[in-house]
Amino acid sequence: MKIKIFYFARLKETLKFSTEDLELPDDAFANTLTILKLKAHLAKRSDVWQQMLMGKLKVRGAINHALVDDNALIVDGDEVAFFPPVTGG
Amino acid sequence: MKIKIFYFARLKETLKFSTEDLELPDDAFANTLTILKLKAHLAKRSDVWQQMLMGKLKVRGAINHALVDDNALIVDGDEVAFFPPVTGG
Amino acid sequence: MAVSVQTEDFDAGLEINRLQNARKDTGAVVSFVGLVRDLNEGDQVSQLTLEHYPGMTEKALEAIVNQAQSRWDIFDVTLIHRVGTLQATAQIVLVAVSSAHRGEAFKACEFIMDYLKTEAPFWKKELTQSGERWLDAKSSDDEARERWNQ
Amino acid sequence: MAVSVQTEDFDAGLEINRLQNARKDTGAVVSFVGLVRDLNEGDQVSQLTLEHYPGMTEKALEAIVNQAQSRWDIFDVTLIHRVGTLQATAQIVLVAVSSAHRGEAFKACEFIMDYLKTEAPFWKKELTQSGERWLDAKSSDDEARERWNQ
C-alpha cells in the first residue's frame, strides 16, 4: 500500500521532512495499519523520530484532512498528517 | 421644599409634561417625601396621572441621575425623574 | 474609557482600530454592533426613535463600564449609543472591548450590553404601518442581566 | 459563510459592514479580532510565524462554523485567519457573526474562537530576543472548549 505523509510545525522542523510518499508491504500492513502502528513504524528510523512521534510531544494525527485518534485505520492512497497540538487564533 | 421633575417616553407623551418645577408644603413633606409618596401625590391630578404613575406600567424613579426604588427619600432641590422600564441597546 | 451618546453615526472599524493601536500588548478586541431591524414582532418597521435622559444616561453608561472594568482584566472600552430618529438597518450601538486574552473581552462586552439593556435610560419608539408604538421591556433582557449575579 | 486563510491583512470594519448590509433584519453583529501581542510569557515578541495545513485548515474552519450554525440561530459568519510572518500588533484572526438578537451572536462567536484554538491546524512560532520558539498549546484553551459540551 502507498500513502502520503505530511509533517507540520515542530515535527517538520526537527525531522527535516515536510512530506513523503511511503510504500508499505501489503502482507505486513494491509487492512491493519492504524495511526499508532504507523507512528511506531516511523519511530524506528532514529532516536529523533522516536522522540518526536512516541515521546512526550502529544502528536495528533489526521487522515484525509480529518483529525483522528490513534486507532483510526489507514488505507491505500490515504493522505496522513502528523503535527503537534494546534496553536492558532 | 422645591424639586424638579422630568418625565420620559410614554409618560412624557401621555401626561404631556416633559419637566416641571414643583413646590411642596414643608409641613406635609419635609424629610418624609419618598418616590412612592410623590407618585401618589401626583396621581391625584387626574385619572390619566393615576393610571400612568400608579397603574400597571412599572414606573421607575431616579433621584439626581441615579436609579432608586420606591422608598428612596427626596430632599429639597433634588432632580427627580419618572420613566417606564428602559429599552435601549 | 470612551462613552458617547450622540445622534451621529459611528464607524465600528475605526473604533476597533483605535483600541487595537492603543497598546502593543492587546491580544483581543471583541465588539458588538446593534442595528435597527426592519421587522419586530411580525411588523415591518420603517424607523425607530430613541429618547434618552441627558446627564443620567451618560452617567449610567460610565457606571456600567466601570463595573465591567472592575470585574474583568480588560484594557479599554469604547461605548457609543445613538439617539434620535433612525431608519431601518441603521446602527444603534457599539461596544468594543480590548484585553490581553479573549475570554475577558467576550465576557465584558456581553456584560456591558446586558446591563445597558436593563439599566441605561433609553427608550425606543417604533414606526410601523399601523402607527407609532413604544417598545416594552423584555423579560429575556432581565434574565440576561441576572445571569451575571449567579 | 465566508472562510478564508490568507497572508493578506483584513479590514474588520469592512467585514462587519458586509454582514450588516446583507439582511435588513440583522439586529446584532458580534466580532472578534485577535492580534499579535508584543509580549508573551514575559518575553518581548517581535514577530510571529503562522503555519497551517492547506486543504485541511479550511475544511476544519468550515466544519466549526457549520457546528455554530447548527447550534444557534445566526444569520451569517465571516472567518478570516492569516498565515505567514506577522509583526507585533498585526491582526491574526477575525470572526464576525450576524443574527437577529445579540445572545446567539455572542455565543456563536466565542464558540468559533474556542474551537478554532483547539481544532484548526495552525501553529505559531514566536521570535524573541533569545531566538525562535514554537508555542505550546494551552490547557486553558482546552477548558474553554470543554465548556460548550456541558
Short mmCIF file of C-alpha atoms in Angstrom, two decimals:
data_model
loop_
_atom_site.label_atom_id
_atom_site.label_comp_id
_atom_site.label_asym_id
_atom_site.label_seq_id
_atom_site.Cartn_x
_atom_site.Cartn_y
_atom_site.Cartn_z
CA MET A 1 0.00 0.00 0.00
CA LYS A 2 1.05 3.56 -0.73
CA ILE A 3 0.34 6.55 1.44
CA LYS A 4 1.39 10.18 1.56
CA ILE A 5 2.54 11.70 4.85
CA PHE A 6 2.77 15.37 5.84
CA TYR A 7 4.61 16.75 8.88
CA PHE A 8 3.97 20.17 10.38
CA ALA A 9 5.47 22.71 12.74
CA ARG A 10 7.95 21.34 15.30
CA LEU A 11 7.81 17.89 13.68
CA LYS A 12 8.61 19.21 10.23
CA GLU A 13 11.42 21.35 11.60
CA THR A 14 13.03 18.66 13.75
CA LEU A 15 12.57 15.71 11.38
CA LYS A 16 13.54 17.91 8.42
CA PHE A 17 10.72 16.34 6.45
CA SER A 18 7.67 18.19 5.22
CA THR A 19 6.16 15.42 3.11
CA GLU A 20 6.98 11.93 1.87
CA ASP A 21 5.44 9.15 -0.20
CA LEU A 22 5.68 5.89 1.67
CA GLU A 23 5.22 2.37 0.35
CA LEU A 24 4.44 -0.31 2.93
CA PRO A 25 4.39 -4.08 2.38
CA ASP A 26 0.81 -5.28 1.94
CA ASP A 27 1.41 -8.52 3.81
CA ALA A 28 2.53 -6.68 6.94
CA PHE A 29 0.07 -3.76 6.96
CA ALA A 30 -2.90 -4.07 4.60
CA ASN A 31 -6.18 -3.51 6.46
CA THR A 32 -4.45 -3.31 9.82
CA LEU A 33 -2.45 -0.09 9.64
CA THR A 34 -3.54 2.38 12.31
CA ILE A 35 -2.17 5.81 13.17
CA LEU A 36 -0.44 4.30 16.21
CA LYS A 37 1.12 1.48 14.16
CA LEU A 38 2.36 3.97 11.57
CA LYS A 39 3.91 6.13 14.31
CA ALA A 40 5.67 3.07 15.76
CA HIS A 41 6.89 2.07 12.29
CA LEU A 42 8.31 5.54 11.57
CA ALA A 43 9.78 5.81 15.08
CA LYS A 44 12.21 3.02 14.20
CA ARG A 45 14.04 5.35 11.78
CA SER A 46 16.15 7.00 14.51
CA ASP A 47 16.16 8.31 18.06
CA VAL A 48 14.91 11.69 16.85
CA TRP A 49 11.93 10.07 15.12
CA GLN A 50 11.26 8.02 18.24
CA GLN A 51 11.33 11.14 20.42
CA MET A 52 9.16 13.23 18.14
CA LEU A 53 6.48 10.64 17.37
CA MET A 54 6.38 8.49 20.52
CA GLY A 55 7.81 10.92 23.10
CA LYS A 56 6.18 13.49 25.33
CA LEU A 57 5.01 15.75 22.47
CA LYS A 58 1.34 14.84 22.12
CA VAL A 59 1.37 14.22 18.36
CA ARG A 60 -2.02 14.44 16.66
CA GLY A 61 -2.87 12.55 13.51
CA ALA A 62 -5.13 13.35 10.57
CA ILE A 63 -6.31 11.15 7.72
CA ASN A 64 -7.52 12.82 4.53
CA HIS A 65 -7.84 16.19 6.29
CA ALA A 66 -9.84 14.91 9.26
CA LEU A 67 -8.47 14.75 12.83
CA VAL A 68 -8.45 11.14 14.03
CA ASP A 69 -7.32 9.23 17.10
CA ASP A 70 -4.54 6.65 17.38
CA ASN A 71 -6.82 3.72 16.50
CA ALA A 72 -8.01 5.13 13.17
CA LEU A 73 -7.38 2.83 10.22
CA ILE A 74 -5.24 3.98 7.27
CA VAL A 75 -5.94 2.53 3.82
CA ASP A 76 -4.13 2.57 0.49
CA GLY A 77 -3.96 6.05 -1.05
CA ASP A 78 -4.66 7.93 2.19
CA GLU A 79 -3.12 11.29 3.00
CA VAL A 80 -1.85 11.11 6.56
CA ALA A 81 -0.53 14.05 8.61
CA PHE A 82 1.27 14.34 11.94
CA PHE A 83 1.51 17.53 13.95
CA PRO A 84 1.72 18.92 17.49
CA PRO A 85 -1.36 20.29 19.29
CA VAL A 86 -2.64 23.32 17.39
CA THR A 87 -1.96 26.91 18.49
CA GLY A 88 -3.79 29.21 16.08
CA GLY A 89 -6.21 32.05 16.69
CA MET B 1 -39.43 72.24 49.51
CA LYS B 2 -38.79 72.64 45.83
CA ILE B 3 -37.97 69.84 43.42
CA LYS B 4 -37.62 69.44 39.67
CA ILE B 5 -39.33 66.52 37.93
CA PHE B 6 -38.63 65.04 34.49
CA TYR B 7 -40.88 62.62 32.60
CA PHE B 8 -39.73 60.43 29.76
CA ALA B 9 -41.04 58.28 26.91
CA ARG B 10 -44.64 57.09 27.29
CA LEU B 11 -45.08 59.13 30.46
CA LYS B 12 -43.98 62.35 28.83
CA GLU B 13 -46.16 61.70 25.81
CA THR B 14 -49.31 60.74 27.69
CA LEU B 15 -49.03 63.28 30.52
CA LYS B 16 -47.95 65.94 28.04
CA PHE B 17 -45.30 67.07 30.51
CA SER B 18 -41.59 66.80 29.98
CA THR B 19 -40.44 68.71 33.05
CA GLU B 20 -41.90 70.77 35.88
CA ASP B 21 -40.75 72.65 38.98
CA LEU B 22 -42.82 71.57 41.93
CA GLU B 23 -43.16 73.28 45.31
CA LEU B 24 -44.44 71.11 48.14
CA PRO B 25 -45.51 72.30 51.60
CA ASP B 26 -42.70 71.67 54.09
CA ASP B 27 -45.07 70.73 56.93
CA ALA B 28 -46.58 67.91 54.88
CA PHE B 29 -43.47 66.52 53.16
CA ALA B 30 -40.14 67.71 54.55
CA ASN B 31 -37.84 64.77 55.37
CA THR B 32 -40.56 62.23 54.62
CA LEU B 33 -41.07 62.51 50.86
CA THR B 34 -40.31 59.23 49.11
CA ILE B 35 -40.63 58.30 45.44
CA LEU B 36 -43.79 56.38 46.26
CA LYS B 37 -45.33 59.34 48.17
CA LEU B 38 -44.52 61.67 45.31
CA LYS B 39 -46.12 59.30 42.81
CA ALA B 40 -49.26 59.12 44.97
CA HIS B 41 -49.30 62.91 45.29
CA LEU B 42 -49.02 63.44 41.52
CA ALA B 43 -51.54 60.67 40.82
CA LYS B 44 -54.26 62.83 42.41
CA ARG B 45 -54.06 65.26 39.49
CA SER B 46 -56.34 63.19 37.23
CA ASP B 47 -57.23 59.67 36.14
CA VAL B 48 -54.53 59.77 33.48
CA TRP B 49 -51.90 60.64 36.08
CA GLN B 50 -53.25 57.91 38.34
CA GLN B 51 -53.07 55.35 35.52
CA MET B 52 -49.61 56.32 34.36
CA LEU B 53 -47.93 56.57 37.77
CA MET B 54 -49.82 54.02 39.88
CA GLY B 55 -51.18 51.69 37.16
CA LYS B 56 -49.76 48.64 35.52
CA LEU B 57 -46.86 50.45 33.82
CA LYS B 58 -43.92 49.65 36.08
CA VAL B 59 -42.69 53.23 36.51
CA ARG B 60 -39.07 53.58 37.58
CA GLY B 61 -37.79 56.55 39.56
CA ALA B 62 -34.45 58.32 39.59
CA ILE B 63 -33.10 60.94 42.01
CA ASN B 64 -30.24 63.16 40.84
CA HIS B 65 -29.48 60.82 37.92
CA ALA B 66 -29.38 57.61 39.98
CA LEU B 67 -31.97 54.85 39.70
CA VAL B 68 -33.73 54.40 43.05
CA ASP B 69 -36.56 52.33 44.45
CA ASP B 70 -39.94 53.47 45.75
CA ASN B 71 -38.68 54.02 49.30
CA ALA B 72 -35.88 56.43 48.36
CA LEU B 73 -36.08 59.78 50.15
CA ILE B 74 -36.36 63.01 48.15
CA VAL B 75 -34.95 66.22 49.65
CA ASP B 76 -35.18 69.90 48.79
CA GLY B 77 -33.51 70.76 45.49
CA ASP B 78 -33.50 67.18 44.14
CA GLU B 79 -33.95 66.37 40.47
CA VAL B 80 -36.47 63.54 40.23
CA ALA B 81 -37.36 61.59 37.10
CA PHE B 82 -40.09 59.09 36.23
CA PHE B 83 -39.94 56.74 33.27
CA PRO B 84 -41.01 53.30 32.00
CA PRO B 85 -38.60 50.34 32.03
CA VAL B 86 -35.72 51.11 29.69
CA THR B 87 -35.47 49.69 26.15
CA GLY B 88 -32.16 50.87 24.67
CA GLY B 89 -29.36 48.96 23.02
CA MET C 1 -12.88 54.58 28.55
CA ALA C 2 -14.77 56.49 25.85
CA VAL C 3 -18.55 56.79 26.29
CA SER C 4 -20.69 58.80 23.91
CA VAL C 5 -24.42 59.39 23.42
CA GLN C 6 -24.85 61.01 20.03
CA THR C 7 -27.13 61.50 17.05
CA GLU C 8 -24.30 60.96 14.52
CA ASP C 9 -23.44 57.58 13.09
CA PHE C 10 -20.23 55.79 14.06
CA ASP C 11 -17.57 53.76 12.26
CA ALA C 12 -17.11 50.41 14.03
CA GLY C 13 -13.91 49.62 12.13
CA LEU C 14 -12.33 52.93 13.14
CA GLU C 15 -13.21 52.41 16.81
CA ILE C 16 -11.88 48.84 16.80
CA ASN C 17 -8.65 50.06 15.19
CA ARG C 18 -8.26 52.76 17.84
CA LEU C 19 -8.44 50.17 20.61
CA GLN C 20 -6.03 47.87 18.74
CA ASN C 21 -3.48 50.64 18.29
CA ALA C 22 -3.64 51.98 21.84
CA ARG C 23 -1.38 49.30 23.33
CA LYS C 24 1.04 46.82 21.80
CA ASP C 25 0.08 44.07 24.24
CA THR C 26 -3.54 43.96 23.10
CA GLY C 27 -4.39 40.40 22.06
CA ALA C 28 -8.15 40.61 21.61
CA VAL C 29 -10.82 43.11 20.65
CA VAL C 30 -14.43 41.97 20.96
CA SER C 31 -17.11 44.23 19.58
CA PHE C 32 -20.88 44.38 19.35
CA VAL C 33 -22.92 46.42 16.88
CA GLY C 34 -26.68 46.71 17.42
CA LEU C 35 -28.88 47.65 14.46
CA VAL C 36 -32.45 48.75 13.71
CA ARG C 37 -34.20 45.62 12.41
CA ASP C 38 -36.79 46.20 9.68
CA LEU C 39 -39.01 43.63 11.39
CA ASN C 40 -40.18 43.44 15.01
CA GLU C 41 -42.89 41.23 16.49
CA GLY C 42 -44.04 40.39 12.97
CA ASP C 43 -44.46 44.02 11.86
CA GLN C 44 -42.49 45.97 9.29
CA VAL C 45 -40.54 48.75 11.00
CA SER C 46 -39.61 51.80 8.95
CA GLN C 47 -37.98 53.87 11.67
CA LEU C 48 -37.08 53.94 15.33
CA THR C 49 -36.85 56.96 17.62
CA LEU C 50 -34.55 56.73 20.61
CA GLU C 51 -35.14 59.00 23.57
CA HIS C 52 -32.73 59.33 26.49
CA TYR C 53 -32.21 61.28 29.72
CA PRO C 54 -29.33 63.69 29.07
CA GLY C 55 -26.95 63.67 32.00
CA MET C 56 -28.22 60.50 33.59
CA THR C 57 -27.73 58.29 30.54
CA GLU C 58 -24.02 59.11 30.24
CA LYS C 59 -23.52 58.52 33.96
CA ALA C 60 -25.34 55.18 33.80
CA LEU C 61 -23.20 54.03 30.86
CA GLU C 62 -19.97 55.05 32.61
CA ALA C 63 -21.06 53.18 35.74
CA ILE C 64 -21.71 50.03 33.69
CA VAL C 65 -18.29 50.25 32.02
CA ASN C 66 -16.65 50.81 35.41
CA GLN C 67 -18.35 47.68 36.73
CA ALA C 68 -17.04 45.67 33.76
CA GLN C 69 -13.53 47.03 34.32
CA SER C 70 -13.60 46.03 37.97
CA ARG C 71 -14.89 42.52 37.20
CA TRP C 72 -12.55 41.60 34.35
CA ASP C 73 -8.96 42.20 33.37
CA ILE C 74 -9.62 44.35 30.31
CA PHE C 75 -7.64 47.23 28.82
CA ASP C 76 -10.19 49.66 27.42
CA VAL C 77 -13.82 50.09 26.37
CA THR C 78 -15.49 52.22 23.71
CA LEU C 79 -19.25 52.62 24.01
CA ILE C 80 -21.28 54.70 21.54
CA HIS C 81 -25.08 54.85 21.66
CA ARG C 82 -27.11 56.85 19.16
CA VAL C 83 -30.31 58.76 19.94
CA GLY C 84 -32.90 60.49 17.77
CA THR C 85 -34.68 59.06 14.74
CA LEU C 86 -33.01 56.18 12.92
CA GLN C 87 -34.06 54.33 9.78
CA ALA C 88 -34.29 50.54 9.43
CA THR C 89 -30.80 48.95 9.15
CA ALA C 90 -29.16 51.97 10.87
CA GLN C 91 -26.56 51.37 13.57
CA ILE C 92 -27.75 52.00 17.14
CA VAL C 93 -24.99 50.96 19.49
CA LEU C 94 -21.34 49.94 19.51
CA VAL C 95 -19.48 48.30 22.39
CA ALA C 96 -15.81 47.44 21.80
CA VAL C 97 -13.56 45.94 24.47
CA SER C 98 -9.81 45.30 24.31
CA SER C 99 -7.83 42.93 26.50
CA ALA C 100 -4.79 40.66 26.52
CA HIS C 101 -6.86 37.46 26.19
CA ARG C 102 -10.18 36.75 24.51
CA GLY C 103 -12.23 35.32 27.40
CA GLU C 104 -12.20 38.55 29.40
CA ALA C 105 -13.11 40.72 26.41
CA PHE C 106 -16.04 38.46 25.43
CA LYS C 107 -17.46 38.48 28.94
CA ALA C 108 -17.03 42.21 29.49
CA CYS C 109 -18.60 43.08 26.14
CA GLU C 110 -21.68 40.92 26.70
CA PHE C 111 -21.99 42.13 30.32
CA ILE C 112 -22.00 45.75 29.18
CA MET C 113 -24.75 45.06 26.63
CA ASP C 114 -26.87 43.11 29.14
CA TYR C 115 -26.63 45.91 31.70
CA LEU C 116 -27.14 48.65 29.14
CA LYS C 117 -30.38 46.96 28.04
CA THR C 118 -31.80 46.98 31.58
CA GLU C 119 -30.17 49.94 33.37
CA ALA C 120 -29.37 52.73 30.94
CA PRO C 121 -32.18 55.25 30.40
CA PHE C 122 -33.03 54.86 26.71
CA TRP C 123 -36.50 54.33 25.29
CA LYS C 124 -37.42 53.13 21.82
CA LYS C 125 -40.49 54.10 19.79
CA GLU C 126 -41.12 52.25 16.54
CA LEU C 127 -42.91 53.47 13.45
CA THR C 128 -44.85 50.69 11.71
CA GLN C 129 -47.65 50.73 9.12
CA SER C 130 -50.20 50.90 11.95
CA GLY C 131 -48.51 53.91 13.52
CA GLU C 132 -46.12 54.61 16.37
CA ARG C 133 -45.61 52.36 19.38
CA TRP C 134 -43.33 52.42 22.41
CA LEU C 135 -41.42 49.20 22.90
CA ASP C 136 -41.95 47.22 26.08
CA ALA C 137 -39.01 46.00 28.14
CA LYS C 138 -38.32 42.29 27.58
CA SER C 139 -38.14 39.80 30.42
CA SER C 140 -35.42 38.00 28.44
CA ASP C 141 -33.24 41.09 28.94
CA ASP C 142 -33.79 40.95 32.70
CA GLU C 143 -32.85 37.28 32.66
CA ALA C 144 -29.73 38.00 30.59
CA ARG C 145 -28.62 40.53 33.20
CA GLU C 146 -29.40 38.26 36.15
CA ARG C 147 -27.01 35.60 34.84
CA TRP C 148 -24.12 37.86 35.89
CA ASN C 149 -25.18 37.74 39.54
CA GLN C 150 -25.17 33.97 39.80
CA MET D 1 -20.45 31.68 5.26
CA ALA D 2 -17.12 33.14 4.18
CA VAL D 3 -13.97 31.39 5.38
CA SER D 4 -10.53 32.48 4.29
CA VAL D 5 -6.95 31.53 5.17
CA GLN D 6 -4.71 34.21 3.74
CA THR D 7 -1.43 36.07 4.08
CA GLU D 8 -3.03 39.49 3.39
CA ASP D 9 -4.37 41.70 6.14
CA PHE D 10 -8.12 42.26 6.56
CA ASP D 11 -10.38 45.20 7.33
CA ALA D 12 -12.62 44.33 10.29
CA GLY D 13 -14.90 47.34 9.72
CA LEU D 14 -15.48 46.36 6.09
CA GLU D 15 -16.34 42.76 7.03
CA ILE D 16 -18.71 43.87 9.79
CA ASN D 17 -20.43 46.26 7.37
CA ARG D 18 -20.84 43.46 4.82
CA LEU D 19 -22.67 41.30 7.36
CA GLN D 20 -24.81 44.28 8.46
CA ASN D 21 -25.84 45.10 4.91
CA ALA D 22 -26.62 41.53 3.84
CA ARG D 23 -30.07 41.41 5.51
CA LYS D 24 -32.40 44.12 6.79
CA ASP D 25 -33.49 42.03 9.77
CA THR D 26 -29.98 41.83 11.25
CA GLY D 27 -30.09 43.13 14.81
CA ALA D 28 -26.64 42.20 16.07
CA VAL D 29 -23.11 41.71 14.78
CA VAL D 30 -20.53 40.37 17.24
CA SER D 31 -16.94 40.30 16.16
CA PHE D 32 -13.58 39.20 17.48
CA VAL D 33 -10.18 40.39 16.33
CA GLY D 34 -7.07 38.53 17.54
CA LEU D 35 -3.73 40.34 17.44
CA VAL D 36 0.00 39.57 17.79
CA ARG D 37 0.91 40.74 21.31
CA ASP D 38 4.36 42.25 21.70
CA LEU D 39 4.68 40.38 24.98
CA ASN D 40 4.21 36.66 25.74
CA GLU D 41 5.17 34.77 28.87
CA GLY D 42 7.25 37.75 29.96
CA ASP D 43 9.28 37.97 26.77
CA GLN D 44 9.29 40.65 24.12
CA VAL D 45 7.93 39.26 20.85
CA SER D 46 9.00 40.92 17.62
CA GLN D 47 7.26 38.61 15.17
CA LEU D 48 5.10 35.55 14.87
CA THR D 49 5.06 32.97 12.08
CA LEU D 50 1.85 31.07 11.47
CA GLU D 51 2.00 27.72 9.70
CA HIS D 52 -1.09 25.84 8.54
CA TYR D 53 -2.12 22.69 6.66
CA PRO D 54 -3.50 23.85 3.29
CA GLY D 55 -6.69 21.99 2.50
CA MET D 56 -7.31 20.64 5.97
CA THR D 57 -7.30 24.04 7.71
CA GLU D 58 -10.07 25.46 5.52
CA LYS D 59 -12.16 22.29 5.99
CA ALA D 60 -11.68 22.41 9.75
CA LEU D 61 -12.76 26.05 9.89
CA GLU D 62 -15.83 25.38 7.75
CA ALA D 63 -16.78 22.45 9.99
CA ILE D 64 -16.51 24.68 13.09
CA VAL D 65 -18.69 27.38 11.50
CA ASN D 66 -21.23 24.71 10.46
CA GLN D 67 -21.38 23.48 14.05
CA ALA D 68 -22.02 27.02 15.28
CA GLN D 69 -24.77 27.48 12.69
CA SER D 70 -26.48 24.28 13.75
CA ARG D 71 -26.32 25.16 17.45
CA TRP D 72 -27.51 28.78 17.29
CA ASP D 73 -29.97 30.80 15.30
CA ILE D 74 -27.48 33.00 13.49
CA PHE D 75 -27.57 34.55 10.00
CA ASP D 76 -24.01 34.51 8.73
CA VAL D 77 -20.37 34.16 9.72
CA THR D 78 -17.16 35.64 8.31
CA LEU D 79 -13.92 34.00 9.41
CA ILE D 80 -10.52 35.19 8.23
CA HIS D 81 -7.27 33.74 9.56
CA ARG D 82 -3.89 34.98 8.44
CA VAL D 83 -0.79 32.81 7.94
CA GLY D 84 2.86 33.58 7.29
CA THR D 85 5.06 36.01 9.19
CA LEU D 86 3.36 38.79 11.13
CA GLN D 87 4.85 41.64 13.15
CA ALA D 88 3.84 42.55 16.71
CA THR D 89 0.43 44.32 16.81
CA ALA D 90 -0.59 42.76 13.45
CA GLN D 91 -4.07 41.29 13.08
CA ILE D 92 -4.22 37.47 13.08
CA VAL D 93 -7.86 36.45 13.03
CA LEU D 94 -11.33 37.89 12.55
CA VAL D 95 -14.60 36.18 13.42
CA ALA D 96 -17.79 38.15 12.77
CA VAL D 97 -21.28 36.73 13.37
CA SER D 98 -24.64 38.30 12.48
CA SER D 99 -28.01 37.40 13.97
CA ALA D 100 -31.40 38.84 14.88
CA HIS D 101 -30.61 39.01 18.61
CA ARG D 102 -27.38 39.52 20.49
CA GLY D 103 -27.25 36.41 22.70
CA GLU D 104 -26.92 33.99 19.80
CA ALA D 105 -24.23 36.04 18.05
CA PHE D 106 -22.14 36.34 21.24
CA LYS D 107 -22.29 32.61 21.90
CA ALA D 108 -21.56 31.57 18.30
CA CYS D 109 -18.60 33.97 18.00
CA GLU D 110 -16.97 32.77 21.22
CA PHE D 111 -17.69 29.12 20.35
CA ILE D 112 -15.97 29.50 16.97
CA MET D 113 -12.89 31.02 18.61
CA ASP D 114 -12.73 28.34 21.32
CA TYR D 115 -12.96 25.56 18.72
CA LEU D 116 -10.57 27.25 16.31
CA LYS D 117 -7.98 27.44 19.11
CA THR D 118 -8.14 23.69 19.74
CA GLU D 119 -9.21 22.08 16.45
CA ALA D 120 -7.97 24.10 13.48
CA PRO D 121 -4.50 23.16 12.23
CA PHE D 122 -2.47 26.33 12.79
CA TRP D 123 0.86 26.52 14.59
CA LYS D 124 2.59 29.60 15.94
CA LYS D 125 6.32 30.23 16.20
CA GLU D 126 7.48 33.34 18.03
CA LEU D 127 10.64 35.33 17.52
CA THR D 128 12.01 36.75 20.78
CA GLN D 129 15.41 38.17 21.75
CA SER D 130 16.54 34.64 22.67
CA GLY D 131 15.54 33.23 19.29
CA GLU D 132 12.64 31.32 17.80
CA ARG D 133 10.25 29.11 19.78
CA TRP D 134 7.15 27.11 18.92
CA LEU D 135 4.20 27.93 21.15
CA ASP D 136 2.73 25.18 23.29
CA ALA D 137 -0.99 24.53 23.33
CA LYS D 138 -2.64 25.95 26.47
CA SER D 139 -4.75 23.83 28.79
CA SER D 140 -6.92 26.93 29.34
CA ASP D 141 -7.91 26.68 25.66
CA ASP D 142 -8.96 23.04 26.12
CA GLU D 143 -11.01 24.07 29.13
CA ALA D 144 -12.62 26.92 27.18
CA ARG D 145 -13.71 24.44 24.52
CA GLU D 146 -14.97 21.87 27.04
CA ARG D 147 -17.44 24.41 28.49
CA TRP D 148 -19.52 24.03 25.32
CA ASN D 149 -20.09 20.33 25.99
CA GLN D 150 -21.51 20.79 29.45
#
